[in-house]
Amino acid sequence: MSLKNAYLETAARAVTLLDAPETAAAWRRPSALTQWTVGGLAGHLMYQIFSVDQVLQEPESEQEPISLVEHYERAEWIGAPLDGEANSGIRAKGEGISSEGVQPLRARVGAALDEQRTGLGEVPDDRVVFLPQTGWALCLDDFLVTRLVELAVHMDDLAAGVGLPTTELPRAAFDPVLRLLTELAVRRHGQTALLRALTRVERAPAAINVF
């Protein structure tokens, strides 16, 4: 399975989670994430799909793309306080997307995903895409990995908040997420901390967080 198809399959599973009656029933309730409602978290999850439309609609960027690791090293929201400007803005965007309600949002994201099934196949994997929300560029494949990370993490968050089991991803989607999160964890905590977290519970650090 190509990375594009892995993204499309994962995005379709996210839409299935949006479709679940449990999600609609809990729309205005607190989610599993602090300061997020279920609806706001669902809106943030669907934004990951809409963001692919945004970069595909732009002409190829002339900027030199940065690496995935540098992308996350530059990200303002990593390690930022929950009430800080970066995280408050992310929550506000999610709540804004969810304000249209479940069914209109479902229709809109379904249409976006249908277009992407054709549109993604028409662009090369190494196309350079500009990210207006950050001000820098990535190659398309790396950008899709960032979407896979967001989809994987927040599908788990949303499922946990509405009492549903978390859907396992296809290996073609999970493997690049695992590789990236492992590399980021090593850079943040060091090899020894990660090694112990995975193999030695008696010497493992209290927590290994990437974000």
PDB file of C-alpha atoms in Angstrom:
ATOM      1  CA  MET A   1       0.000   0.000   0.000  1.00  0.00           C
ATOM      2  CA  SER A   2       1.395   3.419  -0.966  1.00  0.00           C
ATOM      3  CA  LEU A   3       1.604   6.237   1.570  1.00  0.00           C
ATOM      4  CA  LYS A   4      -1.176   8.055  -0.282  1.00  0.00           C
ATOM      5  CA  ASN A   5      -3.450   5.029  -0.040  1.00  0.00           C
ATOM      6  CA  ALA A   6      -2.479   4.542   3.598  1.00  0.00           C
ATOM      7  CA  TYR A   7      -3.561   8.116   4.308  1.00  0.00           C
ATOM      8  CA  LEU A   8      -6.828   7.686   2.386  1.00  0.00           C
ATOM      9  CA  GLU A   9      -7.647   4.452   4.238  1.00  0.00           C
ATOM     10  CA  THR A  10      -6.893   6.040   7.611  1.00  0.00           C
ATOM     11  CA  ALA A  11      -8.915   9.143   6.784  1.00  0.00           C
ATOM     12  CA  ALA A  12     -11.865   6.940   5.798  1.00  0.00           C
ATOM     13  CA  ARG A  13     -11.664   5.224   9.190  1.00  0.00           C
ATOM     14  CA  ALA A  14     -11.699   8.624  10.878  1.00  0.00           C
ATOM     15  CA  VAL A  15     -14.892   9.491   8.985  1.00  0.00           C
ATOM     16  CA  THR A  16     -16.407   6.182  10.126  1.00  0.00           C
ATOM     17  CA  LEU A  17     -15.673   7.220  13.716  1.00  0.00           C
ATOM     18  CA  LEU A  18     -17.373  10.558  13.058  1.00  0.00           C
ATOM     19  CA  ASP A  19     -20.386   8.600  11.762  1.00  0.00           C
ATOM     20  CA  ALA A  20     -20.728   6.567  14.956  1.00  0.00           C
ATOM     21  CA  PRO A  21     -23.932   7.269  16.937  1.00  0.00           C
ATOM     22  CA  GLU A  22     -21.822   7.453  20.103  1.00  0.00           C
ATOM     23  CA  THR A  23     -19.929  10.422  18.669  1.00  0.00           C
ATOM     24  CA  ALA A  24     -23.067  12.393  17.849  1.00  0.00           C
ATOM     25  CA  ALA A  25     -24.621  11.589  21.228  1.00  0.00           C
ATOM     26  CA  ALA A  26     -21.582  12.955  23.082  1.00  0.00           C
ATOM     27  CA  TRP A  27     -20.978  15.960  20.795  1.00  0.00           C
ATOM     28  CA  ARG A  28     -21.194  18.662  23.480  1.00  0.00           C
ATOM     29  CA  ARG A  29     -19.695  16.643  26.313  1.00  0.00           C
ATOM     30  CA  PRO A  30     -16.084  16.804  27.528  1.00  0.00           C
ATOM     31  CA  SER A  31     -13.758  14.543  25.569  1.00  0.00           C
ATOM     32  CA  ALA A  32     -10.844  12.428  26.778  1.00  0.00           C
ATOM     33  CA  LEU A  33      -8.592  15.479  26.247  1.00  0.00           C
ATOM     34  CA  THR A  34      -8.489  18.298  28.770  1.00  0.00           C
ATOM     35  CA  GLN A  35     -10.370  21.428  27.617  1.00  0.00           C
ATOM     36  CA  TRP A  36     -11.751  19.720  24.492  1.00  0.00           C
ATOM     37  CA  THR A  37     -15.372  18.796  23.827  1.00  0.00           C
ATOM     38  CA  VAL A  38     -16.098  15.681  21.791  1.00  0.00           C
ATOM     39  CA  GLY A  39     -17.369  17.880  18.966  1.00  0.00           C
ATOM     40  CA  GLY A  40     -14.316  20.120  19.035  1.00  0.00           C
ATOM     41  CA  LEU A  41     -12.013  17.113  18.962  1.00  0.00           C
ATOM     42  CA  ALA A  42     -13.996  15.633  16.061  1.00  0.00           C
ATOM     43  CA  GLY A  43     -13.672  18.954  14.247  1.00  0.00           C
ATOM     44  CA  HIS A  44      -9.921  18.923  14.804  1.00  0.00           C
ATOM     45  CA  LEU A  45      -9.760  15.356  13.526  1.00  0.00           C
ATOM     46  CA  MET A  46     -11.652  16.262  10.364  1.00  0.00           C
ATOM     47  CA  TYR A  47      -9.418  19.304   9.871  1.00  0.00           C
ATOM     48  CA  GLN A  48      -6.560  16.908   9.187  1.00  0.00           C
ATOM     49  CA  ILE A  49      -8.450  15.814   6.058  1.00  0.00           C
ATOM     50  CA  PHE A  50      -9.406  19.347   5.047  1.00  0.00           C
ATOM     51  CA  SER A  51      -5.770  20.429   5.373  1.00  0.00           C
ATOM     52  CA  VAL A  52      -4.807  18.055   2.562  1.00  0.00           C
ATOM     53  CA  ASP A  53      -7.240  19.921   0.301  1.00  0.00           C
ATOM     54  CA  GLN A  54      -5.571  23.196   1.241  1.00  0.00           C
ATOM     55  CA  VAL A  55      -2.086  22.130   0.172  1.00  0.00           C
ATOM     56  CA  LEU A  56      -3.304  20.420  -3.015  1.00  0.00           C
ATOM     57  CA  GLN A  57      -5.083  23.582  -4.122  1.00  0.00           C
ATOM     58  CA  GLU A  58      -1.882  25.615  -3.939  1.00  0.00           C
ATOM     59  CA  PRO A  59       0.741  25.617  -6.719  1.00  0.00           C
ATOM     60  CA  GLU A  60       3.918  23.702  -5.965  1.00  0.00           C
ATOM     61  CA  SER A  61       6.031  25.646  -3.491  1.00  0.00           C
ATOM     62  CA  GLU A  62       9.398  27.044  -4.553  1.00  0.00           C
ATOM     63  CA  GLN A  63      10.680  26.825  -0.978  1.00  0.00           C
ATOM     64  CA  GLU A  64      13.224  24.209  -0.018  1.00  0.00           C
ATOM     65  CA  PRO A  65      11.321  21.574   1.980  1.00  0.00           C
ATOM     66  CA  ILE A  66      12.444  20.881   5.530  1.00  0.00           C
ATOM     67  CA  SER A  67      12.630  17.443   7.137  1.00  0.00           C
ATOM     68  CA  LEU A  68       9.920  15.874   9.255  1.00  0.00           C
ATOM     69  CA  VAL A  69      12.061  16.130  12.371  1.00  0.00           C
ATOM     70  CA  GLU A  70      12.721  19.819  11.790  1.00  0.00           C
ATOM     71  CA  HIS A  71       8.998  20.339  11.196  1.00  0.00           C
ATOM     72  CA  TYR A  72       8.265  19.073  14.708  1.00  0.00           C
ATOM     73  CA  GLU A  73      11.245  20.859  16.235  1.00  0.00           C
ATOM     74  CA  ARG A  74       9.837  24.150  14.926  1.00  0.00           C
ATOM     75  CA  ALA A  75       6.213  23.477  15.950  1.00  0.00           C
ATOM     76  CA  GLU A  76       5.046  26.083  18.466  1.00  0.00           C
ATOM     77  CA  TRP A  77       2.387  23.879  20.034  1.00  0.00           C
ATOM     78  CA  ILE A  78       4.727  21.129  21.217  1.00  0.00           C
ATOM     79  CA  GLY A  79       5.295  21.638  24.925  1.00  0.00           C
ATOM     80  CA  ALA A  80       3.176  24.791  24.957  1.00  0.00           C
ATOM     81  CA  PRO A  81       0.750  25.328  27.888  1.00  0.00           C
ATOM     82  CA  LEU A  82      -2.852  24.259  27.350  1.00  0.00           C
ATOM     83  CA  ASP A  83      -4.047  27.824  27.855  1.00  0.00           C
ATOM     84  CA  GLY A  84      -1.340  29.301  25.642  1.00  0.00           C
ATOM     85  CA  GLU A  85      -2.050  30.999  22.342  1.00  0.00           C
ATOM     86  CA  ALA A  86      -1.025  28.047  20.163  1.00  0.00           C
ATOM     87  CA  ASN A  87      -3.193  25.416  21.859  1.00  0.00           C
ATOM     88  CA  SER A  88      -6.101  27.789  22.434  1.00  0.00           C
ATOM     89  CA  GLY A  89      -6.105  28.583  18.734  1.00  0.00           C
ATOM     90  CA  ILE A  90      -6.073  24.895  17.789  1.00  0.00           C
ATOM     91  CA  ARG A  91      -9.043  24.210  20.089  1.00  0.00           C
ATOM     92  CA  ALA A  92     -10.952  27.217  18.746  1.00  0.00           C
ATOM     93  CA  LYS A  93     -10.492  26.015  15.155  1.00  0.00           C
ATOM     94  CA  GLY A  94     -11.743  22.544  16.073  1.00  0.00           C
ATOM     95  CA  GLU A  95     -14.781  23.966  17.834  1.00  0.00           C
ATOM     96  CA  GLY A  96     -15.471  26.221  14.851  1.00  0.00           C
ATOM     97  CA  ILE A  97     -15.411  23.282  12.440  1.00  0.00           C
ATOM     98  CA  SER A  98     -17.715  21.262  14.712  1.00  0.00           C
ATOM     99  CA  SER A  99     -20.224  24.106  15.104  1.00  0.00           C
ATOM    100  CA  GLU A 100     -21.960  23.156  11.842  1.00  0.00           C
ATOM    101  CA  GLY A 101     -23.076  19.883  13.424  1.00  0.00           C
ATOM    102  CA  VAL A 102     -22.338  16.243  12.763  1.00  0.00           C
ATOM    103  CA  GLN A 103     -24.293  15.679   9.552  1.00  0.00           C
ATOM    104  CA  PRO A 104     -23.155  18.790   7.631  1.00  0.00           C
ATOM    105  CA  LEU A 105     -19.579  18.112   8.716  1.00  0.00           C
ATOM    106  CA  ARG A 106     -19.908  14.475   7.629  1.00  0.00           C
ATOM    107  CA  ALA A 107     -21.155  15.550   4.200  1.00  0.00           C
ATOM    108  CA  ARG A 108     -18.379  18.090   3.749  1.00  0.00           C
ATOM    109  CA  VAL A 109     -15.537  15.816   4.803  1.00  0.00           C
ATOM    110  CA  GLY A 110     -16.946  12.953   2.719  1.00  0.00           C
ATOM    111  CA  ALA A 111     -16.902  15.150  -0.369  1.00  0.00           C
ATOM    112  CA  ALA A 112     -13.349  16.292   0.390  1.00  0.00           C
ATOM    113  CA  LEU A 113     -12.142  12.725   0.768  1.00  0.00           C
ATOM    114  CA  ASP A 114     -13.826  11.661  -2.486  1.00  0.00           C
ATOM    115  CA  GLU A 115     -11.957  14.414  -4.339  1.00  0.00           C
ATOM    116  CA  GLN A 116      -8.680  13.458  -2.711  1.00  0.00           C
ATOM    117  CA  ARG A 117      -8.991   9.881  -3.925  1.00  0.00           C
ATOM    118  CA  THR A 118      -8.545  11.298  -7.412  1.00  0.00           C
ATOM    119  CA  GLY A 119      -6.504  14.410  -6.683  1.00  0.00           C
ATOM    120  CA  LEU A 120      -3.730  12.739  -4.709  1.00  0.00           C
ATOM    121  CA  GLY A 121      -3.057  10.310  -7.527  1.00  0.00           C
ATOM    122  CA  GLU A 122      -2.382  13.202  -9.895  1.00  0.00           C
ATOM    123  CA  VAL A 123       0.542  14.705  -7.961  1.00  0.00           C
ATOM    124  CA  PRO A 124       4.028  13.215  -7.461  1.00  0.00           C
ATOM    125  CA  ASP A 125       5.050  11.985  -4.023  1.00  0.00           C
ATOM    126  CA  ASP A 126       7.942  14.450  -3.863  1.00  0.00           C
ATOM    127  CA  ARG A 127       5.891  17.510  -4.740  1.00  0.00           C
ATOM    128  CA  VAL A 128       6.814  20.381  -2.421  1.00  0.00           C
ATOM    129  CA  VAL A 129       3.779  21.716  -0.572  1.00  0.00           C
ATOM    130  CA  PHE A 130       3.628  24.976   1.381  1.00  0.00           C
ATOM    131  CA  LEU A 131       1.997  24.899   4.806  1.00  0.00           C
ATOM    132  CA  PRO A 132       0.309  28.273   5.320  1.00  0.00           C
ATOM    133  CA  GLN A 133      -0.262  27.595   9.014  1.00  0.00           C
ATOM    134  CA  THR A 134       3.485  27.265   9.624  1.00  0.00           C
ATOM    135  CA  GLY A 135       5.191  29.283   6.912  1.00  0.00           C
ATOM    136  CA  TRP A 136       7.447  26.463   5.674  1.00  0.00           C
ATOM    137  CA  ALA A 137       7.258  23.627   3.173  1.00  0.00           C
ATOM    138  CA  LEU A 138       7.422  19.811   3.196  1.00  0.00           C
ATOM    139  CA  CYS A 139       7.456  17.241   0.445  1.00  0.00           C
ATOM    140  CA  LEU A 140       3.996  15.730  -0.024  1.00  0.00           C
ATOM    141  CA  ASP A 141       4.915  12.321   1.410  1.00  0.00           C
ATOM    142  CA  ASP A 142       6.259  13.905   4.599  1.00  0.00           C
ATOM    143  CA  PHE A 143       3.155  16.060   4.899  1.00  0.00           C
ATOM    144  CA  LEU A 144       0.995  12.952   4.631  1.00  0.00           C
ATOM    145  CA  VAL A 145       2.983  11.382   7.465  1.00  0.00           C
ATOM    146  CA  THR A 146       2.103  14.385   9.646  1.00  0.00           C
ATOM    147  CA  ARG A 147      -1.561  13.812   8.773  1.00  0.00           C
ATOM    148  CA  LEU A 148      -1.243  10.126   9.663  1.00  0.00           C
ATOM    149  CA  VAL A 149       0.207  11.048  13.054  1.00  0.00           C
ATOM    150  CA  GLU A 150      -2.638  13.458  13.739  1.00  0.00           C
ATOM    151  CA  LEU A 151      -5.284  11.019  12.558  1.00  0.00           C
ATOM    152  CA  ALA A 152      -3.864   8.106  14.541  1.00  0.00           C
ATOM    153  CA  VAL A 153      -3.478  10.038  17.793  1.00  0.00           C
ATOM    154  CA  HIS A 154      -6.810  11.828  17.669  1.00  0.00           C
ATOM    155  CA  MET A 155      -8.824   8.825  16.510  1.00  0.00           C
ATOM    156  CA  ASP A 156      -7.676   7.180  19.723  1.00  0.00           C
ATOM    157  CA  ASP A 157      -8.562  10.319  21.716  1.00  0.00           C
ATOM    158  CA  LEU A 158     -12.018  10.550  20.161  1.00  0.00           C
ATOM    159  CA  ALA A 159     -12.779   6.845  20.546  1.00  0.00           C
ATOM    160  CA  ALA A 160     -11.696   6.914  24.194  1.00  0.00           C
ATOM    161  CA  GLY A 161     -13.967   9.886  24.865  1.00  0.00           C
ATOM    162  CA  VAL A 162     -17.096   8.237  23.471  1.00  0.00           C
ATOM    163  CA  GLY A 163     -16.501   4.715  24.772  1.00  0.00           C
ATOM    164  CA  LEU A 164     -15.535   3.025  21.522  1.00  0.00           C
ATOM    165  CA  PRO A 165     -12.552   0.747  20.840  1.00  0.00           C
ATOM    166  CA  THR A 166      -9.680   2.344  18.974  1.00  0.00           C
ATOM    167  CA  THR A 167      -9.439   1.136  15.386  1.00  0.00           C
ATOM    168  CA  GLU A 168      -6.107  -0.411  14.466  1.00  0.00           C
ATOM    169  CA  LEU A 169      -4.463   1.131  11.432  1.00  0.00           C
ATOM    170  CA  PRO A 170      -3.115  -0.713   8.397  1.00  0.00           C
ATOM    171  CA  ARG A 171       0.611  -1.382   8.740  1.00  0.00           C
ATOM    172  CA  ALA A 172       1.355   0.959   5.839  1.00  0.00           C
ATOM    173  CA  ALA A 173      -0.161   3.764   7.927  1.00  0.00           C
ATOM    174  CA  PHE A 174       1.076   2.743  11.373  1.00  0.00           C
ATOM    175  CA  ASP A 175       4.706   2.026  10.449  1.00  0.00           C
ATOM    176  CA  PRO A 176       5.633   5.602   9.382  1.00  0.00           C
ATOM    177  CA  VAL A 177       3.829   6.949  12.466  1.00  0.00           C
ATOM    178  CA  LEU A 178       5.798   4.590  14.697  1.00  0.00           C
ATOM    179  CA  ARG A 179       9.116   5.460  13.030  1.00  0.00           C
ATOM    180  CA  LEU A 180       8.536   9.190  13.393  1.00  0.00           C
ATOM    181  CA  LEU A 181       7.328   9.049  16.997  1.00  0.00           C
ATOM    182  CA  THR A 182      10.255   6.811  17.937  1.00  0.00           C
ATOM    183  CA  GLU A 183      12.759   9.210  16.389  1.00  0.00           C
ATOM    184  CA  LEU A 184      11.150  12.198  18.106  1.00  0.00           C
ATOM    185  CA  ALA A 185      11.107  10.350  21.442  1.00  0.00           C
ATOM    186  CA  VAL A 186      14.821   9.560  21.166  1.00  0.00           C
ATOM    187  CA  ARG A 187      15.626  13.174  20.343  1.00  0.00           C
ATOM    188  CA  ARG A 188      13.574  14.420  23.280  1.00  0.00           C
ATOM    189  CA  HIS A 189      14.438  11.838  25.931  1.00  0.00           C
ATOM    190  CA  GLY A 190      17.573  10.046  24.698  1.00  0.00           C
ATOM    191  CA  GLN A 191      18.241   6.436  23.706  1.00  0.00           C
ATOM    192  CA  THR A 192      18.501   5.080  27.236  1.00  0.00           C
ATOM    193  CA  ALA A 193      15.139   6.439  28.376  1.00  0.00           C
ATOM    194  CA  LEU A 194      13.353   4.976  25.360  1.00  0.00           C
ATOM    195  CA  LEU A 195      15.154   1.642  25.631  1.00  0.00           C
ATOM    196  CA  ARG A 196      14.148   1.308  29.270  1.00  0.00           C
ATOM    197  CA  ALA A 197      10.562   2.389  28.576  1.00  0.00           C
ATOM    198  CA  LEU A 198      10.250  -0.420  26.037  1.00  0.00           C
ATOM    199  CA  THR A 199      12.102  -3.181  27.881  1.00  0.00           C
ATOM    200  CA  ARG A 200      12.708  -2.496  31.581  1.00  0.00           C
ATOM    201  CA  VAL A 201       9.682  -1.426  33.565  1.00  0.00           C
ATOM    202  CA  GLU A 202      11.715  -1.363  36.800  1.00  0.00           C
ATOM    203  CA  ARG A 203      14.052   1.303  35.390  1.00  0.00           C
ATOM    204  CA  ALA A 204      11.687   3.053  32.965  1.00  0.00           C
ATOM    205  CA  PRO A 205      11.112   6.792  33.332  1.00  0.00           C
ATOM    206  CA  ALA A 206       7.718   7.845  34.644  1.00  0.00           C
ATOM    207  CA  ALA A 207       6.605   8.997  31.184  1.00  0.00           C
ATOM    208  CA  ILE A 208       7.901   9.160  27.649  1.00  0.00           C
ATOM    209  CA  ASN A 209       6.023  11.887  25.796  1.00  0.00           C
ATOM    210  CA  VAL A 210       6.740  13.258  22.356  1.00  0.00           C
ATOM    211  CA  PHE A 211       4.210  16.083  22.256  1.00  0.00           C
TER     212      PHE A 211
END
